[in-house]
mmCIF file of C-alpha atoms and ligand atoms in Angstrom:
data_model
loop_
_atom_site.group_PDB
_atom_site.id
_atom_site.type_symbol
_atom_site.label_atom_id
_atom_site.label_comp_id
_atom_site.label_asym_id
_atom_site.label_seq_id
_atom_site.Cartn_x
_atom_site.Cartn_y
_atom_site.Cartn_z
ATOM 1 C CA UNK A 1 -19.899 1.782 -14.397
ATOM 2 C CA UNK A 2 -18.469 4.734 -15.718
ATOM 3 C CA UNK A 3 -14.681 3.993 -17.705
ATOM 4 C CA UNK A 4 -14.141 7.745 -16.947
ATOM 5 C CA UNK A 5 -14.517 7.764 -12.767
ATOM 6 C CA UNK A 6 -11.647 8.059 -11.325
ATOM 7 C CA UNK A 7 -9.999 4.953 -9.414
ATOM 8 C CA UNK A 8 -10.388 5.102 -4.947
ATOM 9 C CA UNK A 9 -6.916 4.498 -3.358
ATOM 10 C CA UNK A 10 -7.106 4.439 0.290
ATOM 11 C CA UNK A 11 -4.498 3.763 3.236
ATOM 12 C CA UNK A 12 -4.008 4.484 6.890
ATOM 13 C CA UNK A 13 -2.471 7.594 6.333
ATOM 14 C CA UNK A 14 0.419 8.572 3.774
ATOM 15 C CA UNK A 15 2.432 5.365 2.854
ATOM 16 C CA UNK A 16 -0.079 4.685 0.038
ATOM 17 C CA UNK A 17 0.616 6.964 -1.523
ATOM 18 C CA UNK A 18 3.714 5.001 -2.411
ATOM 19 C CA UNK A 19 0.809 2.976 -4.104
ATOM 20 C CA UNK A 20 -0.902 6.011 -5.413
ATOM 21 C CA UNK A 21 2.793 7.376 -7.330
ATOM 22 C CA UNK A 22 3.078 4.355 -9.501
ATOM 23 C CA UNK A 23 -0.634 4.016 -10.314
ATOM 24 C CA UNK A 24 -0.225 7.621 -11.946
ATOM 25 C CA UNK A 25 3.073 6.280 -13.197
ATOM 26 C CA UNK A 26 1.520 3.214 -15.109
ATOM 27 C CA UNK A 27 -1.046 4.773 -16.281
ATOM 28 C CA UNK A 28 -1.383 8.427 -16.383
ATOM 29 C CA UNK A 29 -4.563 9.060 -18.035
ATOM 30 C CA UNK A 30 -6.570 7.197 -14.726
ATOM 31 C CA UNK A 31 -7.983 9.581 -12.288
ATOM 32 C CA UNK A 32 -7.441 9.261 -8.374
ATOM 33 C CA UNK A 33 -9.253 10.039 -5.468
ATOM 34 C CA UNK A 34 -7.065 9.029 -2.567
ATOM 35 C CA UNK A 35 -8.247 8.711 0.983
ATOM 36 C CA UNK A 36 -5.721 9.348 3.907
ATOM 37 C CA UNK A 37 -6.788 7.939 7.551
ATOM 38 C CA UNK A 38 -4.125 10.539 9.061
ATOM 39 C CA UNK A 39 -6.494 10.494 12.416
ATOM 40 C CA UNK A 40 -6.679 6.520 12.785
ATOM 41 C CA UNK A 41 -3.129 5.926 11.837
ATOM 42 C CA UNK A 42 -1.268 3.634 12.585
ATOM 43 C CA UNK A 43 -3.692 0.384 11.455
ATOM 44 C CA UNK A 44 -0.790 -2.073 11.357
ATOM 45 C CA UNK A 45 -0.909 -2.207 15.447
ATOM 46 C CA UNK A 46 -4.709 -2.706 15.708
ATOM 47 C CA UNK A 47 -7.277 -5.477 15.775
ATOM 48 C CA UNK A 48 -8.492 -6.942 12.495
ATOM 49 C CA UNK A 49 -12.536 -5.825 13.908
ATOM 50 C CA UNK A 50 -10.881 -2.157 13.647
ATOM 51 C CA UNK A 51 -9.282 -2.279 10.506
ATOM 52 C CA UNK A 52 -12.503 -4.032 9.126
ATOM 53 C CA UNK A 53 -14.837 -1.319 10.460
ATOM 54 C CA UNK A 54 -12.623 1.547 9.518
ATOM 55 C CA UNK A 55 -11.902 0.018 6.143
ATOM 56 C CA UNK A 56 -15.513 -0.305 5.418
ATOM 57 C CA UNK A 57 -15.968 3.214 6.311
ATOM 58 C CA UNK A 58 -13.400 4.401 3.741
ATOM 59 C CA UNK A 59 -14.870 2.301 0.496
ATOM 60 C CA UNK A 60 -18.279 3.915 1.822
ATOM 61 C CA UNK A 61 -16.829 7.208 1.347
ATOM 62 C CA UNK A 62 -14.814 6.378 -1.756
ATOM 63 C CA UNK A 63 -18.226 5.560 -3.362
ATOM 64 C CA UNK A 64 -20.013 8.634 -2.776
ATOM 65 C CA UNK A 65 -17.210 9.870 -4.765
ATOM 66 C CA UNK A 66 -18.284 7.434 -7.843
ATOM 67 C CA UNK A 67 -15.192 5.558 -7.990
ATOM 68 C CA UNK A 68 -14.766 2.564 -10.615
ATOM 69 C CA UNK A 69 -12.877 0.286 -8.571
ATOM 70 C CA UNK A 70 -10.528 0.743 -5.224
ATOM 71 C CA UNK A 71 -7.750 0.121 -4.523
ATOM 72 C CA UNK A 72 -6.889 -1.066 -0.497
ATOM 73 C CA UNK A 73 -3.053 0.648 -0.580
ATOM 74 C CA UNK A 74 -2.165 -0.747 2.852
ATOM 75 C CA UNK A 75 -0.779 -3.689 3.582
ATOM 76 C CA UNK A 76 -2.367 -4.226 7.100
ATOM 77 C CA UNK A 77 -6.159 -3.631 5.479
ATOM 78 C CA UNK A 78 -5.278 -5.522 2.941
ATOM 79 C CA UNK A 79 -4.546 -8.465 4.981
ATOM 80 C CA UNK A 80 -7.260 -8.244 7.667
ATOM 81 C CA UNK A 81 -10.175 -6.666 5.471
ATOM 82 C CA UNK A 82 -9.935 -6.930 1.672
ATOM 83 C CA UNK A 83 -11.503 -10.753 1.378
ATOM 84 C CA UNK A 84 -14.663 -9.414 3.636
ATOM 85 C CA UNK A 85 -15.385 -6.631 1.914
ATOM 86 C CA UNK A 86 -14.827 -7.843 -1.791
ATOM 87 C CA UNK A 87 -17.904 -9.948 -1.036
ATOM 88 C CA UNK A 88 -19.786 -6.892 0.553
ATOM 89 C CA UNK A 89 -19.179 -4.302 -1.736
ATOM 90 C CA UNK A 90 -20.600 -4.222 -5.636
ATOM 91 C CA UNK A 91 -17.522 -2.927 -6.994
ATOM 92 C CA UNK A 92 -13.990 -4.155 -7.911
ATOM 93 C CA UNK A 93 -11.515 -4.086 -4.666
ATOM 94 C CA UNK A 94 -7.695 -5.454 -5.203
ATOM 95 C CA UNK A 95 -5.444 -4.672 -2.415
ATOM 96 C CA UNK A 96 -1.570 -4.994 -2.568
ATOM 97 C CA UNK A 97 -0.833 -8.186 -0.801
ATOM 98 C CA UNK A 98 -1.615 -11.028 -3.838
ATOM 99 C CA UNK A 99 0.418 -9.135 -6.528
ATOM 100 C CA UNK A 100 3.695 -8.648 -4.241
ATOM 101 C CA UNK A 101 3.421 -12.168 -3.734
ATOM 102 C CA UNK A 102 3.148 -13.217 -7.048
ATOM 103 C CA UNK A 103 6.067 -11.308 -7.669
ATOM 104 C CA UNK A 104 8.172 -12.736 -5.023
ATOM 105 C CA UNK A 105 6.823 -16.451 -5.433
ATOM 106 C CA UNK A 106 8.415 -15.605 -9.508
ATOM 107 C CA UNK A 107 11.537 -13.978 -7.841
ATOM 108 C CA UNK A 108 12.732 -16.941 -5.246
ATOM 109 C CA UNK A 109 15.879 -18.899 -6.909
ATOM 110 C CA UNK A 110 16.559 -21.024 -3.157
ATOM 111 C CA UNK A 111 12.484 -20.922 -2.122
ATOM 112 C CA UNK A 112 13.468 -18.749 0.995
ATOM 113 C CA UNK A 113 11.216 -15.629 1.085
ATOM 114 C CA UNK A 114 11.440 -12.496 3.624
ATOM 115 C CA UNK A 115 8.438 -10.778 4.117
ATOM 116 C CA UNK A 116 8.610 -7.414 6.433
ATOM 117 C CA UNK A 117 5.390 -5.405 7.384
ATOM 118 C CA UNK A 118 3.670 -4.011 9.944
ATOM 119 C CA UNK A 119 2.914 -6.725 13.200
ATOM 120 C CA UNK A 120 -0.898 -7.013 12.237
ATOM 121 C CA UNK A 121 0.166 -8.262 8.662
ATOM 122 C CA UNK A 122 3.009 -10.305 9.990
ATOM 123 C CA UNK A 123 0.324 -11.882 12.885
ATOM 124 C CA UNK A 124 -1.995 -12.176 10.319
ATOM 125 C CA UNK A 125 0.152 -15.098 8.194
ATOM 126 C CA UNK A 126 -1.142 -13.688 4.808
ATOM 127 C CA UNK A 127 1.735 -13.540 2.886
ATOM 128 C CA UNK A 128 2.500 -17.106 3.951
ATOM 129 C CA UNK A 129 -0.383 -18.535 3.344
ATOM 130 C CA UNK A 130 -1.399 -16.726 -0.357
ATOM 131 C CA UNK A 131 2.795 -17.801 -1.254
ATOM 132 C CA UNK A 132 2.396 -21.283 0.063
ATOM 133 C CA UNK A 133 -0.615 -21.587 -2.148
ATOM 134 C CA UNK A 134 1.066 -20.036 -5.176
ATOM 135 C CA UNK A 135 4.435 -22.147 -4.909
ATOM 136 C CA UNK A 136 4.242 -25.062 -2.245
ATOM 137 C CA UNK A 137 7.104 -25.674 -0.449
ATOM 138 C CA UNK A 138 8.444 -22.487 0.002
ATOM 139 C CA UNK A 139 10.052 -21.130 3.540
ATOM 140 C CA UNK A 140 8.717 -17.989 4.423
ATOM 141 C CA UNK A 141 9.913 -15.963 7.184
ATOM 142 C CA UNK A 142 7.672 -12.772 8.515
ATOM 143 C CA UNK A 143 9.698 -10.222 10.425
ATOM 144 C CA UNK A 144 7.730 -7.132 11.779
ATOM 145 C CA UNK A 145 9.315 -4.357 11.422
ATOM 146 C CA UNK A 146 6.990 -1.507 14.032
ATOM 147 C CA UNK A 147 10.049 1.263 14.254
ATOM 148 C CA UNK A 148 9.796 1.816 10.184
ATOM 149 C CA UNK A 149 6.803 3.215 9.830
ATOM 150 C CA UNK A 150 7.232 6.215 12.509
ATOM 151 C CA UNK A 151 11.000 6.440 11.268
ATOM 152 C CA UNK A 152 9.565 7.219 7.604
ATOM 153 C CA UNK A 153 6.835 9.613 8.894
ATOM 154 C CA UNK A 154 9.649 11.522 11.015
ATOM 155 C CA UNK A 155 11.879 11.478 7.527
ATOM 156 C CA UNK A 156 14.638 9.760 8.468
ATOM 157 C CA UNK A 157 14.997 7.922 5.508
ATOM 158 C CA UNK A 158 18.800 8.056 5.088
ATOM 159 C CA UNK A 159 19.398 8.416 8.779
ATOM 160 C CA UNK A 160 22.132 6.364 11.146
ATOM 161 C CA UNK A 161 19.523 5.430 13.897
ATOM 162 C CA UNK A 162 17.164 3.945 10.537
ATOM 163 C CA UNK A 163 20.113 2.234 9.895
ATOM 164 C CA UNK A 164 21.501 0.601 13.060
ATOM 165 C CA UNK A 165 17.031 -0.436 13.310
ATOM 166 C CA UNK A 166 16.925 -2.076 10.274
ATOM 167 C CA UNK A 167 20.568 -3.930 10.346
ATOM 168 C CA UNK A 168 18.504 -5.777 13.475
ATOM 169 C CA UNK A 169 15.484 -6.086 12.131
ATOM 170 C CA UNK A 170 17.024 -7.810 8.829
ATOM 171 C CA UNK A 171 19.934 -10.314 10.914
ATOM 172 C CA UNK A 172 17.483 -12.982 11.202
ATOM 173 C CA UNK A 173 16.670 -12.929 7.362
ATOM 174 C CA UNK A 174 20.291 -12.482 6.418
ATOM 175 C CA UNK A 175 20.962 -15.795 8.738
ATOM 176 C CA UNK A 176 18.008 -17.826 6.878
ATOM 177 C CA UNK A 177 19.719 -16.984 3.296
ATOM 178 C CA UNK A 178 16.669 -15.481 1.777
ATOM 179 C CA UNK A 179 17.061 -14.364 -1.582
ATOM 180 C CA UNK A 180 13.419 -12.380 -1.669
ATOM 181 C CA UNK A 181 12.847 -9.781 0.108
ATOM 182 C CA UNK A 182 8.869 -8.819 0.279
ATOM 183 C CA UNK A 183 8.562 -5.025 1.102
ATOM 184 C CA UNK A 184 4.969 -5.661 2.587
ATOM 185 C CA UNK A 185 4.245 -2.242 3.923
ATOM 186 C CA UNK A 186 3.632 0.602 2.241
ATOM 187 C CA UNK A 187 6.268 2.558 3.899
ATOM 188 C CA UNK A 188 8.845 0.717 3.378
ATOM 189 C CA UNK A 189 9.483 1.492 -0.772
ATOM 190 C CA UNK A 190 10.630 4.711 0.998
ATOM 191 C CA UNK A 191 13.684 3.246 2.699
ATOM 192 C CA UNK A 192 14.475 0.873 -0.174
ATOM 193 C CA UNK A 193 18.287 2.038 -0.463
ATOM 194 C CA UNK A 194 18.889 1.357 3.452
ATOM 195 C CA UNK A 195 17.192 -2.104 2.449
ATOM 196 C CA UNK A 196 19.145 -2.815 -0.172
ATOM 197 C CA UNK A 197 22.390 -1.652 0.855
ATOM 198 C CA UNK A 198 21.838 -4.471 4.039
ATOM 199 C CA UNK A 199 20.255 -6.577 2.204
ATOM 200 C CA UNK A 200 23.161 -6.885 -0.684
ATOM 201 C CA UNK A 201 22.706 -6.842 -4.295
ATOM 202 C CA UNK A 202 22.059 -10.409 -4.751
ATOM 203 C CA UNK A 203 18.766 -10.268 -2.777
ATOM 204 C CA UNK A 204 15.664 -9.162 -4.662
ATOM 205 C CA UNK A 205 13.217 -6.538 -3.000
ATOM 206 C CA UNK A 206 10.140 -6.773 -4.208
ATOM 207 C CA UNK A 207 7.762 -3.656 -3.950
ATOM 208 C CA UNK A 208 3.678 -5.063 -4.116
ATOM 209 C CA UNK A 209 3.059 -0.960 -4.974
ATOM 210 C CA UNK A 210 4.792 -1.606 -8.509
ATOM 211 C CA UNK A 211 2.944 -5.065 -9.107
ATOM 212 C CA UNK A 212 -0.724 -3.310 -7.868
ATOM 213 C CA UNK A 213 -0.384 -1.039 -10.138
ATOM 214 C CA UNK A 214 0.054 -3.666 -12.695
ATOM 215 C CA UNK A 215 -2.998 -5.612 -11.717
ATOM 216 C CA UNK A 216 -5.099 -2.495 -11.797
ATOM 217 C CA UNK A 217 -3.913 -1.977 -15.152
ATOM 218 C CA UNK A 218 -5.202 -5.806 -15.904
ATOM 219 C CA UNK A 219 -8.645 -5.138 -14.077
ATOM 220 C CA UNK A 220 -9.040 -2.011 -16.059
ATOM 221 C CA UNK A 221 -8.267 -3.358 -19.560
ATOM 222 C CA UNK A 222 -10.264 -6.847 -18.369
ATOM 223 C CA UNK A 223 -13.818 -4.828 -17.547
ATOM 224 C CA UNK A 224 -13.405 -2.143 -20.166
ATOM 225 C CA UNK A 225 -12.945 0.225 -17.560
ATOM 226 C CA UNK A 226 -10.003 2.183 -18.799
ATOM 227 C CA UNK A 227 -10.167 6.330 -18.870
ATOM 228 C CA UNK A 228 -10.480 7.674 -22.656
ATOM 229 C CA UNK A 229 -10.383 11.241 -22.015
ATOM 230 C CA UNK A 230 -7.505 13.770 -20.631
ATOM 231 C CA UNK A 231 -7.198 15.667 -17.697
ATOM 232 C CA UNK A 232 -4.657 17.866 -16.288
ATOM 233 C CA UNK A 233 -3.413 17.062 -12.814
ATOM 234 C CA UNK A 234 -5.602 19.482 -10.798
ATOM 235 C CA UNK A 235 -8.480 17.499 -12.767
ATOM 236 C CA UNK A 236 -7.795 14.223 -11.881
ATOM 237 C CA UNK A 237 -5.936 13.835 -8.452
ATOM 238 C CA UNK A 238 -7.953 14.720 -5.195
ATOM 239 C CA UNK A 239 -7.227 14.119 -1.590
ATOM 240 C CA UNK A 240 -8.805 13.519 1.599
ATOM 241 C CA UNK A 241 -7.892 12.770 4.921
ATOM 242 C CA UNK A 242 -9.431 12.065 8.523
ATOM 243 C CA UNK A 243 -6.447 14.681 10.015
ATOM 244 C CA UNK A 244 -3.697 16.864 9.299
ATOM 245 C CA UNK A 245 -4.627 18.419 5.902
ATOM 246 C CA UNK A 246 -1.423 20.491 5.529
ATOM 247 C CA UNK A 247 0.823 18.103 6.655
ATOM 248 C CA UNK A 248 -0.467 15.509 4.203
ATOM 249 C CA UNK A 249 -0.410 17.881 1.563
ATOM 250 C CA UNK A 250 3.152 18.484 2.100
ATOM 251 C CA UNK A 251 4.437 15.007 1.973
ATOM 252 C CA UNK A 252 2.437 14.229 -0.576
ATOM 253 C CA UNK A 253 3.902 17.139 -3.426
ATOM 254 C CA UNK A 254 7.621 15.973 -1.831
ATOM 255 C CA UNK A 255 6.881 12.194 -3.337
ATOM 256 C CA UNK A 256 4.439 12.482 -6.272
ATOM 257 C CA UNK A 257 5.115 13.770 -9.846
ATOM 258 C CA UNK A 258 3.190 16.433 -9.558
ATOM 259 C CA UNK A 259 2.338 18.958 -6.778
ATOM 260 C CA UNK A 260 -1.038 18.516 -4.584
ATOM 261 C CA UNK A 261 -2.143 21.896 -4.388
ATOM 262 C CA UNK A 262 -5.205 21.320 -1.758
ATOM 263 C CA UNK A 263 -5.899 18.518 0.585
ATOM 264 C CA UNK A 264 -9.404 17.572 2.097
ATOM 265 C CA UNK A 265 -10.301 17.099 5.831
ATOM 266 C CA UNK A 266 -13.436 15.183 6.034
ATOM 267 C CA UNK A 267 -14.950 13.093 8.932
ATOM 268 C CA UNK A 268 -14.525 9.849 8.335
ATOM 269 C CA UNK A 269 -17.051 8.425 11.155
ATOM 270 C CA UNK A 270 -19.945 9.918 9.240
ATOM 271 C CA UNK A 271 -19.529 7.237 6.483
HETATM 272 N N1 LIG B 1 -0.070 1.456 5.619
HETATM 273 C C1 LIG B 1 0.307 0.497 6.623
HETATM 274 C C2 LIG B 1 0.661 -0.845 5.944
HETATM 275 O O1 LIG B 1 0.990 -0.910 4.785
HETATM 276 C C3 LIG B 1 1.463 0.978 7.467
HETATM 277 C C4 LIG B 1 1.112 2.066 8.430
HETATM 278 C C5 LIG B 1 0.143 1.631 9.497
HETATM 279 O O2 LIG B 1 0.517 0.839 10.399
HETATM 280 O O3 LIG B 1 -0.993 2.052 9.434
HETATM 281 O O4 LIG B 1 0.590 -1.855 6.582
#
């Protein structure tokens, strides 16, 4: 494997890109290719057989491109793909759901967790179940959360009606006293003042984007993997999506450090 490939990122559409921005934070000197599925979108409302095929798909793609390792950037694949295709694939695959919950299993003072994500991650238990493992004897509580990730995508991030949503999607965690909150969507980083502000001070929102990036770093350093050369930005970050080049492109220079200056449509369904 070469140390000086550049690292696959991939999620449903933009929200891993969430993912993406603290990857180049941590460690600036890795290279990215990041794979948008801006046609497919949204995964978190479709069967796990979907999000397995179309996941599979995407790490075939990613390795034309030579990647090192990949990171899954969405919550949703993460949850109902990323232990199938670790065992299919010959190349390291971490997705974001086992280092937020480290972090949050850490976090918990009272052992009362909040997890909020998309309904297929929520269905799918995972948090529970890699947390109960980590820590018996915590209480978990999932809430879905649907209305977050179109209210991101449309921008209202500091918006009334985003607001009034999330003051009723969070009542039932306020009323179980949890003192974690588990952002487990990769939206959601992007409403993290509206969380907080609910929320209160006291709770602690944990953001599995920060603690992925972290692990890669580990996984890196672990299999000697880590870039030794420098790029410039134009050099090392490239983008593709399934859809809506422009768009992409657009959201993506408003939230990462540097600007994209081109985004690539390919077709996904040939992979
Ligand atoms: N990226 C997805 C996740 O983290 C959210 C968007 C979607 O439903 O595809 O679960």
């Amino acid at each position: 494997m070469d140390r000086n490939a550049s690292v696959g990122v991939f999620d449903s559409g933009i929200g891993g890109l969430t993912v993406a921005r603290e990857i180049m934070r941590q460690m600036p000197g890795e290279s990215i290719v990041y794979f948008g599925d801006t046609a497919r979108v949204p995964y978190g409302s479709k069967s796990q057989d979907t999000v397995l095929r179309y996941s599979r798909q995407i790490i075939r793609f990613l390795m034309t491109q030579k990647v090192k390792a990949i990171v899954i950037a969405c919550n949703t694949a993460s949850a109902y793909a990323l232990e199938t295709v670790e065992k299919e694939f010959d190349i390291p695959i971490i997705g974001v759901i086992r280092a937020g919950a480290r972090t949050a299993v850490k976090a918990t003072r009272n052992k009362k967790v909040g997890v909020i994500g998309t309904e297929g991650t929520i269905k799918s238990g995972i948090y529970t179940e890699v947390m109960n493992q980590m820590r018996p004897g915590l209480e978990v509580t999932g809430k879905p959360c649907p209305l977050f990730v179109p209210l991101v995508e449309e921008g209202l991030l500091h918006d009334s009606v985003t607001d009034e949503i999330a003051s009723r999607y969070l009542s039932e965690l306020k009323s179980r006293f949890v003192d974690t909150l588990v952002l487990g969507c990769t939206h959601y980083p992007l409403i993290r003042s509206t969380l907080r502000r609910l929320m209160g001070e006291d709770v602690v929102l944990v953001n599995p984007a920060y603690e992925t990036a972290i692990e890669l770093k580990s996984l890196l350093e672990e299999k000697g993997l880590v870039c030794d050369i420098e790029r410039t930005p134009e050099e090392k970050y490239h983008f593709y999506v399934s859809d809506l080049a422009e768009k992409f492109t657009a959201f993506a220079t408003s939230i990462l450090p540097s600007e994209v200056r081109e985004t690539k449509k390919i077709n996904i369904e040939e992979y």
